[in-house]
Coordinates of C-alpha atoms in Angstrom, one line a residue:
Chain A
M8 CA 139.6 102.5 145.3
G9 CA 143.2 102.0 146.0
Y10 CA 144.4 103.5 142.9
V11 CA 146.0 106.5 144.3
I12 CA 149.5 107.7 144.4
E13 CA 151.1 108.2 142.0
L14 CA 154.6 105.9 141.7
D15 CA 157.4 108.0 143.0
V16 CA 160.2 106.9 140.4
Y17 CA 158.2 107.0 137.2
Q18 CA 155.7 110.5 135.9
G19 CA 153.5 107.7 134.4
P20 CA 153.4 104.3 132.0
F21 CA 155.4 106.2 129.6
D22 CA 158.4 106.8 131.1
L23 CA 158.4 103.4 133.2
L24 CA 157.9 101.8 130.0
L25 CA 161.1 104.5 128.0
D26 CA 162.7 103.1 130.7
L27 CA 162.3 99.4 130.0
I28 CA 163.3 100.1 126.8
A29 CA 166.4 102.0 127.5
Q30 CA 167.4 98.9 129.8
N31 CA 166.7 96.4 127.3
E32 CA 169.0 98.3 124.9
V33 CA 166.0 97.9 122.2
D34 CA 165.0 99.7 119.1
L35 CA 161.9 102.1 119.7
W36 CA 160.5 101.2 116.3
D37 CA 160.7 97.4 117.5
I38 CA 159.9 96.9 121.0
P39 CA 160.6 92.9 121.7
I40 CA 157.1 93.5 123.2
A41 CA 156.7 90.4 125.2
T42 CA 159.7 90.5 126.7
I43 CA 158.9 94.4 127.7
T44 CA 154.9 93.5 128.9
E45 CA 156.9 90.7 131.0
Q46 CA 159.0 93.3 133.0
Y47 CA 155.9 95.3 133.3
L48 CA 154.2 93.5 134.7
E49 CA 156.6 92.1 136.9
Y50 CA 157.3 96.0 137.8
L51 CA 153.6 96.3 139.1
Y52 CA 153.6 93.1 141.0
S53 CA 156.9 94.4 142.8
L54 CA 154.9 97.5 143.6
Q55 CA 151.9 95.6 145.1
E56 CA 154.4 93.4 146.9
Q57 CA 156.1 96.4 148.4
D58 CA 151.8 97.6 149.2
L59 CA 152.1 100.1 146.7
A60 CA 149.0 101.9 145.5
I61 CA 149.0 101.8 141.4
T62 CA 147.1 104.5 139.5
G63 CA 144.8 103.5 136.9
E64 CA 146.6 104.7 134.2
F65 CA 149.6 101.6 134.8
L66 CA 146.6 99.3 134.6
L67 CA 145.5 100.6 131.4
M68 CA 148.6 100.4 129.9
A69 CA 149.3 96.8 131.4
A70 CA 146.2 95.9 129.3
T71 CA 147.6 98.0 126.2
L72 CA 150.8 95.8 125.9
I73 CA 148.4 92.5 126.6
R74 CA 146.1 93.4 123.5
I75 CA 148.8 94.3 121.4
K76 CA 151.1 91.4 122.5
S77 CA 147.7 88.7 122.1
R78 CA 147.5 90.6 118.4
L79 CA 151.1 89.9 117.2
L80 CA 150.8 86.3 118.5
L81 CA 147.3 86.2 116.5
P82 CA 148.1 84.1 113.0
Q83 CA 148.0 86.1 110.0
D84 CA 144.6 85.4 108.2
P85 CA 142.5 88.6 107.8
L86 CA 138.4 88.4 107.5
P87 CA 137.6 89.4 104.4
E88 CA 136.6 92.8 105.1
E89 CA 139.5 93.7 107.0
S90 CA 140.7 97.2 105.3
E91 CA 144.5 97.8 105.3
E92 CA 144.4 99.8 108.2
D93 CA 143.6 96.9 110.7
Q94 CA 147.2 95.5 109.0
E95 CA 148.9 97.9 110.6
D96 CA 151.8 97.1 112.9
P97 CA 149.8 97.4 116.4
R98 CA 152.5 98.7 118.1
T99 CA 152.6 102.0 115.5
E100 CA 150.1 104.0 118.1
L101 CA 151.7 103.1 121.4
V102 CA 155.5 103.9 119.7
E103 CA 154.3 107.5 118.5
Q104 CA 153.0 108.4 121.8
L105 CA 156.2 107.3 123.2
I106 CA 157.9 109.2 121.0
R107 CA 155.7 112.0 121.5
Y108 CA 156.2 111.6 125.3
K109 CA 159.6 111.2 125.3
F110 CA 160.3 114.9 123.3
F111 CA 158.7 116.7 126.2
K112 CA 160.2 114.9 128.6
E113 CA 164.0 115.9 127.0
V114 CA 162.1 119.4 126.9
A115 CA 161.3 119.5 130.1
Q116 CA 165.2 118.6 131.5
F117 CA 166.3 121.0 128.9
L118 CA 164.0 123.4 130.8
D119 CA 165.6 122.4 134.3
N120 CA 168.9 123.2 133.2
R121 CA 167.9 126.9 131.9
Y122 CA 166.0 127.0 135.2
A123 CA 169.7 126.2 137.1
E124 CA 171.3 128.3 135.0
A125 CA 168.5 131.0 135.4
S126 CA 168.7 130.9 138.7
K127 CA 172.0 131.8 139.6
H128 CA 171.3 135.7 138.3
F129 CA 170.0 137.7 140.9
T130 CA 167.8 140.3 140.4
R131 CA 168.4 144.0 141.9
G132 CA 167.5 143.1 145.6
Q133 CA 165.3 146.5 146.4
A134 CA 162.7 148.0 145.6
L135 CA 163.1 152.5 144.2
E136 CA 161.1 154.9 146.0
S137 CA 157.4 154.1 144.6
L138 CA 157.1 155.5 141.8
D139 CA 154.3 158.1 139.9
L140 CA 151.8 156.5 138.3
T141 CA 149.3 159.4 136.3
P142 CA 149.0 158.2 133.1
L143 CA 151.4 159.3 130.3
Y144 CA 150.3 161.2 126.9
T145 CA 152.0 160.3 124.4
N146 CA 150.2 163.0 122.1
P147 CA 148.2 165.7 124.5
F148 CA 147.2 168.1 122.3
G149 CA 145.7 165.4 119.4
D150 CA 145.2 166.9 116.2
V151 CA 143.9 170.3 117.6
T152 CA 145.2 173.3 116.0
L153 CA 144.8 176.9 117.2
E154 CA 142.6 178.0 114.2
A155 CA 140.3 175.1 115.4
L156 CA 140.0 176.6 119.3
G157 CA 139.6 179.9 117.8
E158 CA 136.7 178.6 116.0
L159 CA 135.6 176.7 118.5
Y160 CA 135.4 180.0 121.3
C161 CA 133.5 181.5 118.1
Q162 CA 130.5 179.1 118.3
L163 CA 130.0 179.3 122.2
L164 CA 129.8 182.6 122.3
A165 CA 127.6 182.5 119.3
E166 CA 125.7 180.4 120.9
L167 CA 125.1 182.6 124.4
E168 CA 124.6 185.2 122.3
K169 CA 121.8 183.6 121.4
E170 CA 118.7 185.4 123.0
Q171 CA 117.3 183.4 126.2
P172 CA 113.9 182.7 125.8
L173 CA 111.8 183.8 128.6
H174 CA 109.8 181.3 129.4
R175 CA 110.4 177.5 128.1
I176 CA 107.6 175.5 127.7
T177 CA 108.4 171.8 127.5
G178 CA 106.4 169.2 125.5
K179 CA 106.8 165.9 125.7
I180 CA 108.0 164.0 123.3
S181 CA 107.3 160.5 121.9
L182 CA 109.6 157.8 120.4
P183 CA 107.2 156.7 118.0
E184 CA 105.9 160.2 116.9
R185 CA 109.1 161.3 116.2
L186 CA 109.8 158.3 114.6
A187 CA 106.8 158.9 112.3
L188 CA 108.4 162.5 111.5
V189 CA 112.1 161.7 110.9
R190 CA 110.5 158.9 108.1
L191 CA 108.4 162.0 106.9
Q192 CA 111.8 164.5 107.2
L193 CA 113.2 161.9 104.8
V194 CA 110.9 160.9 101.9
G195 CA 112.4 162.1 99.0
Q196 CA 115.1 163.4 100.3
P197 CA 118.6 161.6 99.1
R198 CA 120.3 162.5 102.4
A199 CA 120.1 164.9 105.3
T200 CA 122.3 165.7 108.8
F201 CA 121.3 165.1 111.7
S202 CA 120.8 169.0 112.7
D203 CA 118.1 169.3 110.1
L204 CA 115.7 166.6 111.5
L205 CA 115.9 168.8 115.1
R206 CA 113.3 171.6 115.1
D207 CA 114.2 173.4 118.8
N208 CA 117.6 171.7 119.9
S209 CA 115.9 171.1 123.5
A210 CA 118.1 168.3 124.9
A211 CA 114.9 166.2 125.2
E212 CA 114.6 166.3 121.0
I213 CA 117.9 166.0 120.8
V214 CA 117.8 162.3 122.6
V215 CA 114.7 161.3 121.4
T216 CA 115.6 162.0 117.7
F217 CA 118.6 160.2 118.3
L218 CA 116.6 157.2 119.7
A219 CA 114.7 156.9 116.3
V220 CA 117.4 157.6 114.1
L221 CA 118.9 154.5 115.9
E222 CA 116.0 152.6 115.7
L223 CA 115.2 153.5 111.8
V224 CA 119.3 152.1 111.5
R225 CA 118.2 149.3 113.6
L226 CA 115.1 148.5 111.5
G227 CA 117.4 148.9 107.9
E228 CA 115.6 151.9 106.9
I229 CA 118.8 154.4 106.6
M230 CA 122.3 154.9 107.5
L231 CA 124.7 156.8 109.6
V232 CA 127.9 158.4 108.2
Q233 CA 130.4 160.4 110.2
T234 CA 133.5 161.3 108.3
E235 CA 135.3 162.6 111.7
S236 CA 134.8 162.0 115.6
F237 CA 132.6 164.7 116.5
G238 CA 131.7 165.7 112.8
Q239 CA 128.2 166.1 111.6
I240 CA 126.4 162.7 111.4
D241 CA 124.6 162.4 108.1
V242 CA 121.5 160.7 108.0
Q243 CA 121.0 158.5 104.6
P244 CA 117.6 156.5 103.5
L245 CA 118.3 153.2 102.3
Q246 CA 116.3 152.0 99.0
L247 CA 113.8 149.7 100.2
E248 CA 113.4 146.8 98.4
V249 CA 110.0 146.7 97.2
E250 CA 109.3 143.1 96.3
V251 CA 106.6 143.2 93.9
R252 CA 104.1 140.3 93.0
P253 CA 101.6 140.0 90.5
Chain B
M26 CA 190.8 135.8 145.7
T27 CA 192.3 138.8 144.3
L28 CA 191.9 142.8 145.3
A29 CA 189.9 143.1 141.0
E30 CA 187.7 139.6 141.9
A31 CA 186.7 141.2 145.4
K32 CA 185.6 144.7 143.7
V33 CA 182.9 142.3 141.5
V34 CA 182.0 140.7 144.8
V35 CA 181.4 143.5 146.5
E36 CA 179.7 144.9 144.0
G37 CA 177.3 142.1 143.2
L38 CA 176.4 141.9 147.3
I39 CA 175.3 145.5 147.1
F40 CA 173.2 145.3 144.2
A41 CA 171.5 142.0 145.2
S42 CA 170.9 142.7 149.3
E43 CA 167.7 143.1 149.7
S44 CA 169.0 145.9 151.9
P45 CA 171.3 148.3 152.4
L46 CA 174.9 146.3 153.1
T47 CA 176.9 147.9 155.6
A48 CA 181.0 147.7 155.2
S49 CA 181.2 145.6 158.5
E50 CA 178.1 143.0 156.8
I51 CA 180.1 142.8 153.7
A52 CA 184.0 142.5 155.2
S53 CA 182.6 139.2 157.5
I54 CA 180.6 137.7 154.2
M55 CA 183.7 138.0 152.3
E56 CA 186.2 137.2 154.8
L57 CA 187.6 140.2 154.7
D58 CA 188.5 143.6 156.9
A59 CA 186.2 146.4 157.0
A60 CA 188.5 148.9 155.8
L61 CA 189.3 147.2 152.5
V62 CA 185.6 147.0 151.6
E63 CA 185.7 150.5 152.3
S64 CA 188.1 151.6 150.3
L65 CA 186.4 148.6 147.6
V66 CA 183.5 150.5 147.8
E67 CA 185.2 153.7 146.8
D68 CA 186.9 152.1 144.2
I69 CA 183.5 150.6 142.3
R70 CA 181.9 154.7 143.1
S71 CA 184.7 156.1 141.0
S72 CA 184.1 152.9 138.3
Y73 CA 180.2 154.4 137.9
E74 CA 180.8 158.2 137.4
A75 CA 180.0 158.1 133.6
S76 CA 176.8 155.8 134.2
A77 CA 173.6 156.2 135.5
L78 CA 174.1 154.6 138.7
T79 CA 175.8 155.6 141.8
I80 CA 176.3 153.7 145.4
R81 CA 174.2 155.9 147.6
K82 CA 175.2 155.7 152.0
V83 CA 172.4 155.2 153.4
G84 CA 172.0 154.3 157.5
G85 CA 175.6 153.3 157.2
G86 CA 174.7 150.8 154.7
Y87 CA 175.7 150.8 150.8
Q88 CA 172.9 150.9 148.2
F89 CA 172.9 151.3 144.4
V90 CA 170.3 154.0 143.3
T91 CA 170.3 155.9 140.2
K92 CA 171.6 159.6 139.6
A93 CA 169.4 162.6 140.5
E94 CA 169.7 164.2 137.3
L95 CA 168.1 161.0 135.9
A96 CA 164.7 161.4 138.0
P97 CA 163.1 163.3 135.4
W98 CA 163.2 160.1 133.1
I99 CA 162.5 157.2 135.9
E100 CA 159.5 159.4 137.0
K101 CA 158.4 158.2 133.7
L102 CA 158.5 154.6 134.7
G103 CA 155.1 152.7 135.5
R104 CA 152.8 155.4 134.4
P105 CA 150.5 154.1 132.0
V106 CA 151.0 155.1 128.5
I107 CA 147.6 157.3 126.6
S108 CA 147.7 158.4 123.1
A109 CA 144.0 158.5 123.0
P110 CA 143.1 162.1 121.1
L111 CA 141.5 165.4 123.1
T112 CA 137.7 165.2 123.5
A113 CA 135.2 167.2 122.2
A114 CA 134.7 168.6 125.4
S115 CA 138.5 169.2 126.8
T116 CA 138.6 171.2 123.1
E117 CA 136.0 173.2 124.0
T118 CA 137.3 173.8 127.7
L119 CA 140.7 174.4 126.8
A120 CA 139.7 177.0 124.2
I121 CA 137.4 178.6 126.6
I122 CA 140.8 178.7 128.9
A123 CA 142.6 179.7 126.1
Y124 CA 140.6 182.8 125.5
Q125 CA 139.2 183.8 129.0
Q126 CA 142.4 182.9 131.4
P127 CA 142.7 183.4 134.2
V128 CA 138.7 181.8 134.7
T129 CA 137.3 179.4 137.0
K130 CA 135.3 176.1 136.9
V131 CA 132.2 177.9 137.1
E132 CA 132.7 181.1 134.1
I133 CA 134.0 177.6 131.7
E134 CA 130.8 175.6 132.7
Q135 CA 128.3 178.6 131.9
I136 CA 129.6 179.2 128.7
R137 CA 129.1 175.5 127.6
G138 CA 126.2 174.9 129.3
V139 CA 127.1 171.8 131.4
R140 CA 128.9 170.6 134.1
S141 CA 132.9 170.7 132.9
D142 CA 135.0 169.0 136.3
S143 CA 136.3 165.7 134.3
A144 CA 137.6 167.7 131.2
I145 CA 139.4 170.6 133.6
N146 CA 140.8 166.6 135.1
S147 CA 141.7 165.9 131.6
L148 CA 143.3 169.0 131.0
L149 CA 145.0 169.4 133.7
E150 CA 146.3 165.2 134.0
R151 CA 147.7 166.2 130.1
E152 CA 149.6 169.4 131.6
L153 CA 147.7 171.8 128.7
I154 CA 146.2 173.8 131.6
K155 CA 147.2 174.5 134.9
E156 CA 145.8 176.3 138.4
L157 CA 146.7 180.0 138.3
G158 CA 145.8 180.9 141.8
R159 CA 142.6 181.4 143.4
K160 CA 139.7 184.3 142.6
E161 CA 139.4 187.0 145.4
G162 CA 135.2 186.0 146.3
P163 CA 133.5 184.0 147.7
G164 CA 135.0 180.1 147.4
R165 CA 137.7 181.8 146.1
P166 CA 137.2 179.0 143.5
I167 CA 140.6 177.8 141.5
L168 CA 141.8 180.2 138.5
Y169 CA 142.7 178.3 135.8
G170 CA 145.2 179.1 132.7
V171 CA 147.1 177.2 129.6
S172 CA 150.6 175.7 130.4
D173 CA 153.7 176.6 129.2
K174 CA 153.4 173.2 127.2
F175 CA 150.8 174.8 125.7
F176 CA 152.3 177.9 124.4
T177 CA 155.6 175.6 123.3
H178 CA 153.5 173.2 121.4
F179 CA 151.7 176.0 119.2
G180 CA 154.9 178.0 119.0
L181 CA 153.3 181.1 120.8
T182 CA 155.0 183.9 123.1
S183 CA 151.6 185.6 124.2
L184 CA 148.2 184.9 124.4
E185 CA 147.6 188.2 122.3
E186 CA 148.6 185.7 119.4
L187 CA 145.7 183.5 119.4
P188 CA 144.1 183.7 116.5
M189 CA 140.6 186.5 116.8
K190 CA 139.1 186.0 113.8
G191 CA 135.6 186.4 114.5
I192 CA 136.0 186.5 118.1
S193 CA 136.0 190.5 118.6
E194 CA 132.2 190.7 117.2
W195 CA 131.2 188.8 120.3
K196 CA 133.9 190.4 122.8
Chain C
M22 CA 170.2 164.6 124.0
T23 CA 173.3 163.1 122.5
L24 CA 174.4 159.1 122.2
A25 CA 176.8 159.6 125.3
E26 CA 173.3 160.9 127.7
A27 CA 170.8 158.6 125.7
K28 CA 173.0 155.4 126.7
V29 CA 172.6 156.8 130.4
V30 CA 169.1 157.4 130.4
V31 CA 168.4 153.7 128.6
E32 CA 170.9 152.4 131.6
G33 CA 168.6 154.4 134.5
L34 CA 165.3 153.2 133.7
I35 CA 166.3 149.3 133.2
F36 CA 167.9 149.8 136.1
A37 CA 164.8 151.5 137.9
S38 CA 162.0 149.6 136.2
E39 CA 160.4 146.8 138.7
S40 CA 160.0 144.8 135.9
P41 CA 161.8 143.8 132.5
L42 CA 162.1 146.7 130.0
T43 CA 161.7 146.0 126.3
A44 CA 162.9 148.4 124.1
S45 CA 159.8 149.6 122.3
E46 CA 158.7 150.7 126.1
I47 CA 162.2 152.0 126.5
A48 CA 161.8 154.0 123.0
S49 CA 158.1 155.6 123.7
I50 CA 159.7 157.4 126.9
M51 CA 162.6 158.1 125.5
E52 CA 160.7 159.0 122.3
L53 CA 163.4 157.6 120.1
D54 CA 163.6 154.1 117.6
A55 CA 163.7 150.9 118.8
A56 CA 166.4 149.8 116.9
L57 CA 168.5 152.5 118.5
V58 CA 167.4 152.2 122.3
E59 CA 168.4 148.0 121.0
S60 CA 172.0 149.8 120.0
L61 CA 172.4 152.1 123.0
V62 CA 171.5 148.6 125.6
E63 CA 174.2 146.7 123.8
D64 CA 176.6 149.3 124.4
I65 CA 175.8 149.1 128.2
R66 CA 176.3 145.2 127.8
S67 CA 179.6 145.8 126.9
S68 CA 181.0 148.7 129.0
Y69 CA 179.9 146.2 132.0
E70 CA 181.8 143.6 130.8
A71 CA 184.6 143.8 134.2
S72 CA 182.0 144.7 136.7
A73 CA 179.6 141.9 138.7
L74 CA 176.3 142.8 136.6
T75 CA 174.8 141.9 133.4
I76 CA 171.5 142.8 131.1
R77 CA 170.1 140.1 130.5
K78 CA 166.6 139.7 128.3
V79 CA 164.2 138.0 129.3
G80 CA 160.6 137.6 127.7
G81 CA 162.0 140.9 125.5
G82 CA 162.6 142.6 128.4
Y83 CA 165.9 144.3 129.7
Q84 CA 166.8 143.5 133.6
F85 CA 170.1 143.7 135.2
V86 CA 171.3 140.7 137.2
T87 CA 174.6 139.9 138.6
K88 CA 176.9 137.3 136.3
A89 CA 176.2 133.8 137.5
E90 CA 179.6 132.9 138.7
L91 CA 179.2 135.4 141.8
A92 CA 175.9 133.6 142.5
P93 CA 178.0 131.4 146.0
W94 CA 178.5 135.0 147.2
I95 CA 175.0 135.9 146.7
E96 CA 173.9 133.2 148.4
K97 CA 175.5 133.6 151.2
L98 CA 173.4 136.9 151.9
G99 CA 170.3 134.8 152.5
R100 CA 167.7 136.1 149.8
P101 CA 164.9 134.0 150.2
V102 CA 164.5 131.4 147.2
I103 CA 161.9 132.2 145.1
S104 CA 161.1 129.3 143.7
A105 CA 161.9 126.2 145.1
P106 CA 162.6 124.1 141.5
L107 CA 159.6 122.4 140.1
T108 CA 158.7 118.6 140.5
A109 CA 158.8 116.6 137.2
A110 CA 155.4 116.3 136.6
S111 CA 155.4 120.0 136.3
T112 CA 158.3 120.6 134.2
E113 CA 156.9 118.0 132.1
T114 CA 153.5 119.4 131.8
L115 CA 155.2 123.1 131.3
A116 CA 157.0 121.9 128.4
I117 CA 153.9 120.3 126.6
I118 CA 152.1 124.0 127.6
A119 CA 154.7 125.8 125.8
Y120 CA 155.2 124.2 122.5
Q121 CA 151.3 123.0 122.4
Q122 CA 149.5 126.7 123.7
P123 CA 146.7 127.0 123.6
V124 CA 146.3 123.4 125.1
T125 CA 143.4 121.6 127.1
K126 CA 144.2 119.8 130.0
V127 CA 142.5 116.4 128.4
E128 CA 144.8 117.0 125.8
I129 CA 147.9 117.4 127.6
E130 CA 147.1 114.2 129.9
Q131 CA 146.9 112.6 126.4
I132 CA 150.5 113.2 125.8
R133 CA 151.6 112.5 129.5
G134 CA 149.6 109.9 129.8
V135 CA 149.0 110.7 133.0
R136 CA 145.9 112.7 134.8
S137 CA 147.5 116.1 135.5
D138 CA 145.1 118.4 137.2
S139 CA 147.6 118.7 140.4
A140 CA 150.3 119.4 137.8
I141 CA 148.6 121.9 135.9
N142 CA 146.8 123.7 139.6
S143 CA 150.6 123.9 141.1
L144 CA 151.8 125.8 137.5
L145 CA 148.9 128.3 137.6
E146 CA 149.8 129.2 141.8
R147 CA 152.8 129.9 140.3
E148 CA 152.2 132.1 137.6
L149 CA 154.0 130.2 135.3
I150 CA 150.9 129.2 133.0
K151 CA 147.8 131.6 132.7
E152 CA 144.5 130.7 130.8
L153 CA 143.9 131.7 127.2
G154 CA 140.0 131.5 127.3
R155 CA 137.7 128.4 126.4
K156 CA 137.9 126.1 123.6
E157 CA 135.0 125.9 121.4
G158 CA 133.4 122.8 121.4
P159 CA 131.5 120.4 124.0
G160 CA 132.3 121.3 127.7
R161 CA 134.3 124.2 126.6
P162 CA 137.7 123.0 128.2
I163 CA 139.9 125.8 129.5
L164 CA 142.6 126.5 127.5
Y165 CA 146.3 127.2 128.7
G166 CA 149.4 128.8 127.9
V167 CA 152.5 130.3 129.3
S168 CA 153.2 133.6 130.9
D169 CA 155.4 136.3 130.8
K170 CA 156.9 135.2 134.3
F171 CA 157.5 131.6 132.5
F172 CA 160.1 133.5 130.6
T173 CA 161.9 135.1 133.8
H174 CA 161.9 131.8 135.5
F175 CA 163.9 130.2 133.0
G176 CA 165.8 133.1 131.5
L177 CA 164.4 132.5 128.1
T178 CA 163.4 135.6 125.6
S179 CA 161.0 133.9 123.5
L180 CA 159.8 129.9 122.4
E181 CA 162.2 130.0 119.9
E182 CA 164.8 129.3 122.1
L183 CA 162.8 126.1 123.6
P184 CA 165.1 122.8 121.3
M185 CA 163.2 122.0 118.3
K186 CA 164.9 118.5 117.5
G187 CA 162.5 115.7 117.2
I188 CA 159.5 117.4 116.6
S189 CA 159.3 116.5 112.9
E190 CA 158.9 113.3 114.0
W191 CA 155.9 113.4 115.5
K192 CA 154.2 116.9 114.8

């Protein structure tokens, strides 16, 4: 361990390299790698002398630089199997990284300037009294019409008028039974409405029938069609593909 | 600093201060006379006459506030905006209230056969119904009726204009 | 409502809102067209030319702020600095996130050439960036993007205001 503190002056090896390149006034696309490597290592030694820890990234870059330098020094006698890619300038990848980093460093500078500018504008100092947070309905009536309200009211009254039974005998309705029943009801029918499938309209029956219908949808035996919210649900049996084998 | 420049600084200070600023606080920041600050504030106030803002004096300090007549608009700020249609339960409940008003929650529930608290609350929030007072008798339950918004929306002047087709058969 | 009245309401809403209001938010409150709101805001802005205040557009929303030249005076009010300047590491990281979002920590570190955990944490703490979800693939690393506060902090309206020169060289 010992690679702990990030260098104060430089954000990282790219930053240090860019600075060395700028100081040498050389072209980024034609870096004198030997000179730059030497100066880079010198800088790291000087840090060590000051007892400053060097982070791993700086050492990794030192290794990269030395590798590039040695590859450039190698005589150009490519082995037969070496592809063209390998003959590329070994500096290219590093230069591309440096250019990309340099761009973001400039953007960072741009952001710093924008912050300095933005921080000169002050917003309103005092909060206004607390505001009402109840929801605001942009379309409170939806698409309800007066006629629909009237009809709905009629239907509700009609339901009420239905004679209330004196006794109610409720039998337990099982899902498998209802499933079988719904299948039977749909035999030979191109379609049926959900309410066609009901017999006594009890809450329990509605729930179990609905579950049965959902199960049939899951099994791929039927599909459901509803053309408007709260409208009639149409139940349509799907054509079963029967595989016939001789 | 000219008077015009001083006026702008006073204006900025009042706006940006986190608590109402007194004339003497402004005077000490700007190294001016407090009486001069007061007269500058009067100048600023009059230059805001046509705008939405004004300078109010509270507890001896000045602060920018919106004018009182804008309150109905300002109250809309920060409120969640909902554009969902009415649910079937709310529509049924609205129908019952429109035809039977004044009506209590229990009466609504007897007709619908299900609990209607959330439907009623949603209609109240949408301001489609309002409380009309309380019914005499045990528990003094709240009576509901449709709101003015209901009348305006459907262009009604009285409840007698509600469609009656089919309803006479039941009533 | 006349245009003059609408202008006053827009002004009041922008002033009263706790956070910058967009033209479409104002439009929905006032039931007006967003383009009309934008032109009203321009009207308001020009009527504030001689005053201490101006309307700034940040992150697509409008807000009243004091003009930059008043900063030395307003600083005398002793308002706490909302956010200290960022470190160079944080600004670099933020620049990368703004251009490359959604972006992972590893991708940021590849560009910067150094570990960036603490810069990312500091940006998250300041709410200048946010997590956008996770990237598909091994380790499902977190993806980062800039937040609404990023725009206010730097007085930017949209990412398009960021410099584009030089991008073509490496993108």
